PDB file of N, CA and C in Angstrom:
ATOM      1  N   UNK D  10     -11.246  -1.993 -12.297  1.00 55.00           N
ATOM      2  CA  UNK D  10     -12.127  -1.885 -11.159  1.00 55.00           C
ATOM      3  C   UNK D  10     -11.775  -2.985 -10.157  1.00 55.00           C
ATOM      4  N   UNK D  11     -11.951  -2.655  -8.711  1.00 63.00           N
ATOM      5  CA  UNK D  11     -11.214  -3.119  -7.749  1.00 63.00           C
ATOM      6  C   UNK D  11     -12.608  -5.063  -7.529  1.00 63.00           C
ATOM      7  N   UNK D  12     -12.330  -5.881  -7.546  1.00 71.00           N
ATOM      8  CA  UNK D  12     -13.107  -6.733  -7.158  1.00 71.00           C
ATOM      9  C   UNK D  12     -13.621  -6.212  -5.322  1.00 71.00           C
ATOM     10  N   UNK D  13     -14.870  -6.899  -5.762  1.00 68.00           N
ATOM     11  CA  UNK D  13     -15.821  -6.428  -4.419  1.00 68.00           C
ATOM     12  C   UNK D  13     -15.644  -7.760  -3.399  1.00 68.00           C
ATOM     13  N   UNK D  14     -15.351  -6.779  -1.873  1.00 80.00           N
ATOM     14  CA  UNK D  14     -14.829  -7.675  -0.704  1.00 80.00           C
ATOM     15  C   UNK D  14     -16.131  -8.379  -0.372  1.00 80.00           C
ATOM     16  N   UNK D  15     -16.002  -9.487   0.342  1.00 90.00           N
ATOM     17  CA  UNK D  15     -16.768  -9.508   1.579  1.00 90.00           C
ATOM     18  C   UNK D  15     -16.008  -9.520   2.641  1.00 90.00           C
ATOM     19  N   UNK D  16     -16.980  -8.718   3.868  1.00 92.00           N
ATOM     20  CA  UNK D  16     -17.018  -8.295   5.353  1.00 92.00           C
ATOM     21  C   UNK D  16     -17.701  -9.014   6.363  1.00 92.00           C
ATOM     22  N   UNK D  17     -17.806  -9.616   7.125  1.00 94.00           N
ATOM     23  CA  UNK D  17     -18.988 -10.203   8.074  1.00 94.00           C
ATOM     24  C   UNK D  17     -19.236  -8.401   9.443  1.00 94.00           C
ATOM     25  N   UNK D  18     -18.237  -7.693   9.261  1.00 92.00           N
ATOM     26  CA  UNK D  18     -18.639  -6.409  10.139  1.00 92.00           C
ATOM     27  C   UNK D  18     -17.821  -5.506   9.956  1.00 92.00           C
ATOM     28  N   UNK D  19     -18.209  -4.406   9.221  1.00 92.00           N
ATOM     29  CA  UNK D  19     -17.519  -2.944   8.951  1.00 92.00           C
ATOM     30  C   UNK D  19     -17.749  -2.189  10.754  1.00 92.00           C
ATOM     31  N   UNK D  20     -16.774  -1.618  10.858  1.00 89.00           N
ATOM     32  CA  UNK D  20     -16.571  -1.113  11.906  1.00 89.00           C
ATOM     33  C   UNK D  20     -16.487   0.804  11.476  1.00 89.00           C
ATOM     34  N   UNK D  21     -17.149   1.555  11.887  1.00 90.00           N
ATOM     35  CA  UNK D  21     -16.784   2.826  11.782  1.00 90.00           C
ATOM     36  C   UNK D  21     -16.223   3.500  12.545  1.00 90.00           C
ATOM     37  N   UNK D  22     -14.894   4.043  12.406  1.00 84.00           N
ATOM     38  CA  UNK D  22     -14.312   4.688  13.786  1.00 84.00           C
ATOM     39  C   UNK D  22     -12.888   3.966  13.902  1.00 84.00           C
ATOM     40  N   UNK D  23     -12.046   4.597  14.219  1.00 81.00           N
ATOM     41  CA  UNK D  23     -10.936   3.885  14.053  1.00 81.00           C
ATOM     42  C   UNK D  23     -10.463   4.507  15.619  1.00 81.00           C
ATOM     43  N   UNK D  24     -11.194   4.598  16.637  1.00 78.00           N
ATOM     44  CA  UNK D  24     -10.832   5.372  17.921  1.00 78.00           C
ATOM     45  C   UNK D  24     -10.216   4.161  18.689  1.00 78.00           C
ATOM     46  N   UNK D  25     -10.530   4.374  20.355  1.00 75.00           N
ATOM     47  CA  UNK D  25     -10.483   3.196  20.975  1.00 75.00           C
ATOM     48  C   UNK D  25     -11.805   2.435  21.025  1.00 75.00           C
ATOM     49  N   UNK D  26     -12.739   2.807  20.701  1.00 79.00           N
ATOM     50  CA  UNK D  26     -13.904   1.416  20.670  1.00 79.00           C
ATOM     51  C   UNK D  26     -13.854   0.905  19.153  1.00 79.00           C
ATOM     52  N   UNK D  27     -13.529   2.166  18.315  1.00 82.00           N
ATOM     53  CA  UNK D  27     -13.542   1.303  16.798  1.00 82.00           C
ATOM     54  C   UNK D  27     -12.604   0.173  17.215  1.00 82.00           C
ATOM     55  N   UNK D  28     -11.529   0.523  17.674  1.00 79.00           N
ATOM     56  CA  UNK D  28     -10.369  -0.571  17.272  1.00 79.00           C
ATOM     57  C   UNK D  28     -10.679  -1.785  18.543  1.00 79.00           C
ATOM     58  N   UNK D  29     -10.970  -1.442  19.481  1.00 80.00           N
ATOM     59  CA  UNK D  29     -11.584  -2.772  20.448  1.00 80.00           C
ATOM     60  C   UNK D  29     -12.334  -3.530  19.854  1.00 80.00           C
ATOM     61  N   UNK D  30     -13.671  -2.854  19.187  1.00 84.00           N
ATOM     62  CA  UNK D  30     -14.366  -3.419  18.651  1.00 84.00           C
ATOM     63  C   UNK D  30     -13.813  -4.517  17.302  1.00 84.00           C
ATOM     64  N   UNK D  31     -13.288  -3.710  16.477  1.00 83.00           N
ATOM     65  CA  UNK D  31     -12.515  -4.500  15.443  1.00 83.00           C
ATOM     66  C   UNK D  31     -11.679  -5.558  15.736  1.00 83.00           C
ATOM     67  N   UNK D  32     -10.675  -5.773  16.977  1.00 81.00           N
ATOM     68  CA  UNK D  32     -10.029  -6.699  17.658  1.00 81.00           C
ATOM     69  C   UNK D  32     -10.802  -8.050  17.861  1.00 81.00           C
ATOM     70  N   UNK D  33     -11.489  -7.729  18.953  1.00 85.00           N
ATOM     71  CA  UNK D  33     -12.925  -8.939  19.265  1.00 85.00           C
ATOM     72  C   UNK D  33     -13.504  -9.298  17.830  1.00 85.00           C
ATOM     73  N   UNK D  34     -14.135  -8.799  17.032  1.00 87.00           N
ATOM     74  CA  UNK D  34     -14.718  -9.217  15.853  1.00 87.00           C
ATOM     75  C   UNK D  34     -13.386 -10.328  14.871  1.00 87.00           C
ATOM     76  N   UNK D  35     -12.248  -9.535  14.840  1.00 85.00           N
ATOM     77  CA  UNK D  35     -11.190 -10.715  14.395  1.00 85.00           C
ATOM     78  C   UNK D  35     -11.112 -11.578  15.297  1.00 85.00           C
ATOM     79  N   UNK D  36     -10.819 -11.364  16.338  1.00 84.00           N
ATOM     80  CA  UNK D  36     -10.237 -12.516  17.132  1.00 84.00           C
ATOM     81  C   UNK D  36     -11.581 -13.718  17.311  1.00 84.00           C
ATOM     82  N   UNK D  37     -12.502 -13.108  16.848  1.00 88.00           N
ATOM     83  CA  UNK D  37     -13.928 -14.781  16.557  1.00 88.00           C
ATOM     84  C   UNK D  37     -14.021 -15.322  15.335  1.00 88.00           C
ATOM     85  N   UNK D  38     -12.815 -14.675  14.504  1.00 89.00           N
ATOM     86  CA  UNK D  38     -12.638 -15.420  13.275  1.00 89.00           C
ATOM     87  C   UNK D  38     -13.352 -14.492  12.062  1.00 89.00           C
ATOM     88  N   UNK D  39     -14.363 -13.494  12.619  1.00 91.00           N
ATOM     89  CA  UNK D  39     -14.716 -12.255  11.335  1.00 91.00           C
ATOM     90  C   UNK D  39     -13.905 -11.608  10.677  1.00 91.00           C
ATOM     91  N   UNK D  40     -14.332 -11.631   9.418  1.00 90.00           N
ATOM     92  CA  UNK D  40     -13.823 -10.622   8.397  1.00 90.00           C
ATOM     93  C   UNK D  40     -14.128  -9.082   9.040  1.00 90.00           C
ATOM     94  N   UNK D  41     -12.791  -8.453   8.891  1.00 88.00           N
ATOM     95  CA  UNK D  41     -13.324  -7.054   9.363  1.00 88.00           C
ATOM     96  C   UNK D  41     -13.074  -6.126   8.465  1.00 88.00           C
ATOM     97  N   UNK D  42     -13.556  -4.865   7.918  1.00 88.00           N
ATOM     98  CA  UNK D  42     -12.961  -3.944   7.725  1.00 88.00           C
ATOM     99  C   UNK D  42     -13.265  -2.249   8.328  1.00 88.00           C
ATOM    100  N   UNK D  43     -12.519  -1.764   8.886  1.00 85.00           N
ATOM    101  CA  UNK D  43     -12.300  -0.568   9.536  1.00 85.00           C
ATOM    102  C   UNK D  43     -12.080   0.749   9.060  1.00 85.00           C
ATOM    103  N   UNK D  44     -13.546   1.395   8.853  1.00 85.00           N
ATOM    104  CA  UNK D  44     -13.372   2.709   8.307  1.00 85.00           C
ATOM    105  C   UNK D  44     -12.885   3.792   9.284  1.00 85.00           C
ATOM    106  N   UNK D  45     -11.888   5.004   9.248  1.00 82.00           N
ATOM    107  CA  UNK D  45     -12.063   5.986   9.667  1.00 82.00           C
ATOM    108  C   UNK D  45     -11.465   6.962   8.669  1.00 82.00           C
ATOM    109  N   UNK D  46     -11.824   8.652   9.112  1.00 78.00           N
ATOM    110  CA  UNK D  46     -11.343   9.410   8.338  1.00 78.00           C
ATOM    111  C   UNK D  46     -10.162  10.027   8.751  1.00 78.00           C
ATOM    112  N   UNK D  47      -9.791   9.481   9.571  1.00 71.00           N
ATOM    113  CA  UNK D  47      -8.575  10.391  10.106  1.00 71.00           C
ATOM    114  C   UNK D  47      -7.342   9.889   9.572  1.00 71.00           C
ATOM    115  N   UNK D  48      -5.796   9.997   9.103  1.00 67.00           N
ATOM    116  CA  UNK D  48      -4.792   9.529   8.613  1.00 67.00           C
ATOM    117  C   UNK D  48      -4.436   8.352   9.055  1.00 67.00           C
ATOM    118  N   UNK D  49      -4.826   8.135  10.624  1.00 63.00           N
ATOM    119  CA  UNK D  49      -3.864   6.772  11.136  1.00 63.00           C
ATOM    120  C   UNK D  49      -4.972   6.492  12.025  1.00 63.00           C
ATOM    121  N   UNK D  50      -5.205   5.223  12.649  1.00 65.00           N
ATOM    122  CA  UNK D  50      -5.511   4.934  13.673  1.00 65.00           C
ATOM    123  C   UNK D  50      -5.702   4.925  14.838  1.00 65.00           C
ATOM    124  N   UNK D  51      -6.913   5.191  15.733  1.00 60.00           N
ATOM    125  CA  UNK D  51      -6.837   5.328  17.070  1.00 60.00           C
ATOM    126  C   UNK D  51      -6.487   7.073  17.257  1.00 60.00           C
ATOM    127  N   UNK D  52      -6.580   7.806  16.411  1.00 58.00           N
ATOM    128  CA  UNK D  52      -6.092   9.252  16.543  1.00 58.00           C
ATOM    129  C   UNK D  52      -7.363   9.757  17.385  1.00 58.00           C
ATOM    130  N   UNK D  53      -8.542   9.003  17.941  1.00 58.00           N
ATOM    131  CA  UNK D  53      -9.273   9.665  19.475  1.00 58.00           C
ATOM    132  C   UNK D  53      -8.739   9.199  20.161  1.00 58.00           C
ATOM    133  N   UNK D  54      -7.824   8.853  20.793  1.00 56.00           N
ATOM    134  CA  UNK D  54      -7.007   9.189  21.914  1.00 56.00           C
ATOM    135  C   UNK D  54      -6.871   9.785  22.034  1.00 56.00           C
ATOM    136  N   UNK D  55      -6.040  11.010  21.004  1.00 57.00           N
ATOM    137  CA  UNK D  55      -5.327  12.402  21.336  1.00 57.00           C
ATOM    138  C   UNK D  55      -5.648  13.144  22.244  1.00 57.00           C
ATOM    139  N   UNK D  56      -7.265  12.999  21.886  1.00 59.00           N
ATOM    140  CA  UNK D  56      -8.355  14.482  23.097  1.00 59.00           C
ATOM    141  C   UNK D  56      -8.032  13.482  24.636  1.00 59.00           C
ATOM    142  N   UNK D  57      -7.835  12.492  24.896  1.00 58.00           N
ATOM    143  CA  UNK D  57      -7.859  11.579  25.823  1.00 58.00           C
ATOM    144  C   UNK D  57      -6.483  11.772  26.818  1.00 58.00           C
ATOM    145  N   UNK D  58      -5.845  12.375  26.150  1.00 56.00           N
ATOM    146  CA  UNK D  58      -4.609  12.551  27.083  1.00 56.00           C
ATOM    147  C   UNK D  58      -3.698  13.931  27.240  1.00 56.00           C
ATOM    148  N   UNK D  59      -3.652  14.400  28.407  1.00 63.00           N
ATOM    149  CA  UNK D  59      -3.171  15.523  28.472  1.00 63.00           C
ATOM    150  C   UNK D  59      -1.772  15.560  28.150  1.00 63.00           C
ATOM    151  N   UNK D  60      -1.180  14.813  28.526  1.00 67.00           N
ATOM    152  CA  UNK D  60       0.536  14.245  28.209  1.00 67.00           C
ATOM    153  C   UNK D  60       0.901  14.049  27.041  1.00 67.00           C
ATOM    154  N   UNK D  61       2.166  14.340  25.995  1.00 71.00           N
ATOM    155  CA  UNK D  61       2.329  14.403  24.794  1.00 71.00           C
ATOM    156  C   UNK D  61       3.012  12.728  24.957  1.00 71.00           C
ATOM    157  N   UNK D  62       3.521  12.604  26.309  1.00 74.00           N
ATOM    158  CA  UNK D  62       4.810  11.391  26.044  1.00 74.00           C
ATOM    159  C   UNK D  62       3.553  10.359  26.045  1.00 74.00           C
ATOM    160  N   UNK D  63       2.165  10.445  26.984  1.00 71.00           N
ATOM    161  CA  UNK D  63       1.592   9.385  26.846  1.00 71.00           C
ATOM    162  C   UNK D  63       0.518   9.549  25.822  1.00 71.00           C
ATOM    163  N   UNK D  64       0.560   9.715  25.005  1.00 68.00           N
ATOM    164  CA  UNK D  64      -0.215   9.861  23.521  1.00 68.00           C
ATOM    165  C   UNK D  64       0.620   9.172  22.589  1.00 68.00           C
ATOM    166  N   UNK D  65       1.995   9.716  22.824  1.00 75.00           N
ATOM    167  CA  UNK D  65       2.725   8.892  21.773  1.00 75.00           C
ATOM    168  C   UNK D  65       3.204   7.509  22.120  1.00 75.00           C
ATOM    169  N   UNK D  66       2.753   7.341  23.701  1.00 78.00           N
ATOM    170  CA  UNK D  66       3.210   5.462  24.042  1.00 78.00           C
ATOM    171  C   UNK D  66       1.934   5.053  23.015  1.00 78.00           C
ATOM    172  N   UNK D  67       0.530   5.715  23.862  1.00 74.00           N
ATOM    173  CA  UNK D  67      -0.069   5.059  23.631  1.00 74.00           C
ATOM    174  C   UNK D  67      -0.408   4.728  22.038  1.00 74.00           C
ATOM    175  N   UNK D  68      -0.253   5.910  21.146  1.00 77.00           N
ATOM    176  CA  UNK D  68       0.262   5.432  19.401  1.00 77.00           C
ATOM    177  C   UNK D  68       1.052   4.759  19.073  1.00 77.00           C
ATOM    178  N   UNK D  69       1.786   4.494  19.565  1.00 82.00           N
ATOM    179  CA  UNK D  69       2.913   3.376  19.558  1.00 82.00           C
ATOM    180  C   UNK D  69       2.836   2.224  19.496  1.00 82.00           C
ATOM    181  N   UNK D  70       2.034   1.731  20.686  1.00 79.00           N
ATOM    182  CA  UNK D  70       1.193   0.221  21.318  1.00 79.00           C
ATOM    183  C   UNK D  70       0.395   0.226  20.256  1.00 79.00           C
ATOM    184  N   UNK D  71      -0.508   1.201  19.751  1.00 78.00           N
ATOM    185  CA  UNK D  71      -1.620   0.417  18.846  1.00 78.00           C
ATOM    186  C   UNK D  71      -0.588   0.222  17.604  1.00 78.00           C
ATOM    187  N   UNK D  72       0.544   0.953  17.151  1.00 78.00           N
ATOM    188  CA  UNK D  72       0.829   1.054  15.648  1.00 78.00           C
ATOM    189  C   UNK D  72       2.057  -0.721  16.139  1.00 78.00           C
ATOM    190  N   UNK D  73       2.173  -1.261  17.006  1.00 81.00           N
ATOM    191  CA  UNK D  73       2.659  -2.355  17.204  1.00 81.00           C
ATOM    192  C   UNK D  73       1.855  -3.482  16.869  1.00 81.00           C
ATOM    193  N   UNK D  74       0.681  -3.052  17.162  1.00 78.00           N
ATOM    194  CA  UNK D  74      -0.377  -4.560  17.179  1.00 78.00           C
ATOM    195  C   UNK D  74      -0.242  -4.532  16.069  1.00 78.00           C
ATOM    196  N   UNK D  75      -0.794  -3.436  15.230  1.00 76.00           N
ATOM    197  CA  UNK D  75      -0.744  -3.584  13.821  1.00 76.00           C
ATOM    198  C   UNK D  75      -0.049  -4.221  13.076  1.00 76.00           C
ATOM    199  N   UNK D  76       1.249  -3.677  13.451  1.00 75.00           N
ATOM    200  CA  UNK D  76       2.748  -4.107  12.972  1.00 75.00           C
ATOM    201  C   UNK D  76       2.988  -5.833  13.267  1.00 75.00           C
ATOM    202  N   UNK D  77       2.819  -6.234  14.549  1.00 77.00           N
ATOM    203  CA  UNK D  77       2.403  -7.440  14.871  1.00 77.00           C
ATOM    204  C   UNK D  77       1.816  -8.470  13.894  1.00 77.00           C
ATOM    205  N   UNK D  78       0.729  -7.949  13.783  1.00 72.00           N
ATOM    206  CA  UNK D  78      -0.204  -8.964  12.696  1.00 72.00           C
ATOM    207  C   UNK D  78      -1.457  -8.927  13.358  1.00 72.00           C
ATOM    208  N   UNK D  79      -1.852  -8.270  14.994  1.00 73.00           N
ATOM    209  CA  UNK D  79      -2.893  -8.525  15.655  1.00 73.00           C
ATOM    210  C   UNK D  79      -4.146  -8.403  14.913  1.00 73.00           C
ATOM    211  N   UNK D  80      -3.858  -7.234  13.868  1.00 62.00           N
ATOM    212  CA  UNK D  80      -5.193  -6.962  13.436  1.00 62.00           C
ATOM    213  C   UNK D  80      -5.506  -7.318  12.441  1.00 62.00           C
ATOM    214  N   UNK D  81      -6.573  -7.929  11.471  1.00 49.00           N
ATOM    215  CA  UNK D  81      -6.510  -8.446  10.727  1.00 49.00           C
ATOM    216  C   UNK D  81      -6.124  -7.682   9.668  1.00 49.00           C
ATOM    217  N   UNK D  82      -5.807  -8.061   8.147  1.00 52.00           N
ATOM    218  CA  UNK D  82      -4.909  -7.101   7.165  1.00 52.00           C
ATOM    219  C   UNK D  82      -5.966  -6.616   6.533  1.00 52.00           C
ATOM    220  N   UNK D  83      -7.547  -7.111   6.591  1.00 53.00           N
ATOM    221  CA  UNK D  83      -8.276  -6.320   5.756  1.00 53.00           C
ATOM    222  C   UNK D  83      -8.873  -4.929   7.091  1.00 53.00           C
ATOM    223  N   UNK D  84      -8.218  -4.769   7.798  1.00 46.00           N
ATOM    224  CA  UNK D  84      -8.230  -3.401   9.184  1.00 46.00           C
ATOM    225  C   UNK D  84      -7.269  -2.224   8.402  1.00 46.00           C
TER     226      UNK D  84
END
């Protein structure tokens, strides 16, 4: 059995306010963790853009921060 985390703020939504939201909450030094049900992150954008090329910048940019380290590792 997995030992139990602590969180100072679960975030639901992994859209663009989940993940804004989750950003700001790390970047003040909170523990975060980030539920969504969808496979990857930020996948409400999709409905957000009529353009295929700018859906996939904009998946790109978020799957960088990630990649980065921006977000914290419990995200």
């Amino acid at each position: 059995m997995a030992e139990p985390s602590h969180f100072d703020v679960a975030i639901l939504g992994g859209g663009p306010g989940g993940m804004a939201a989750a950003m700001s909450a790390a970047t003040r030094g909170m523990r975060v963790v980030l539920v969504d049900g969808g496979n990857f992150l930020g996948y409400g954008l999709q409905g957000a853009f009529k353009s295929k090329a700018l859906w996939e910048a904009a998946r790109d940019w978020l799957s960088a921060r990630v990649i980065a380290g921006i977000l914290p590792p419990t995200v």
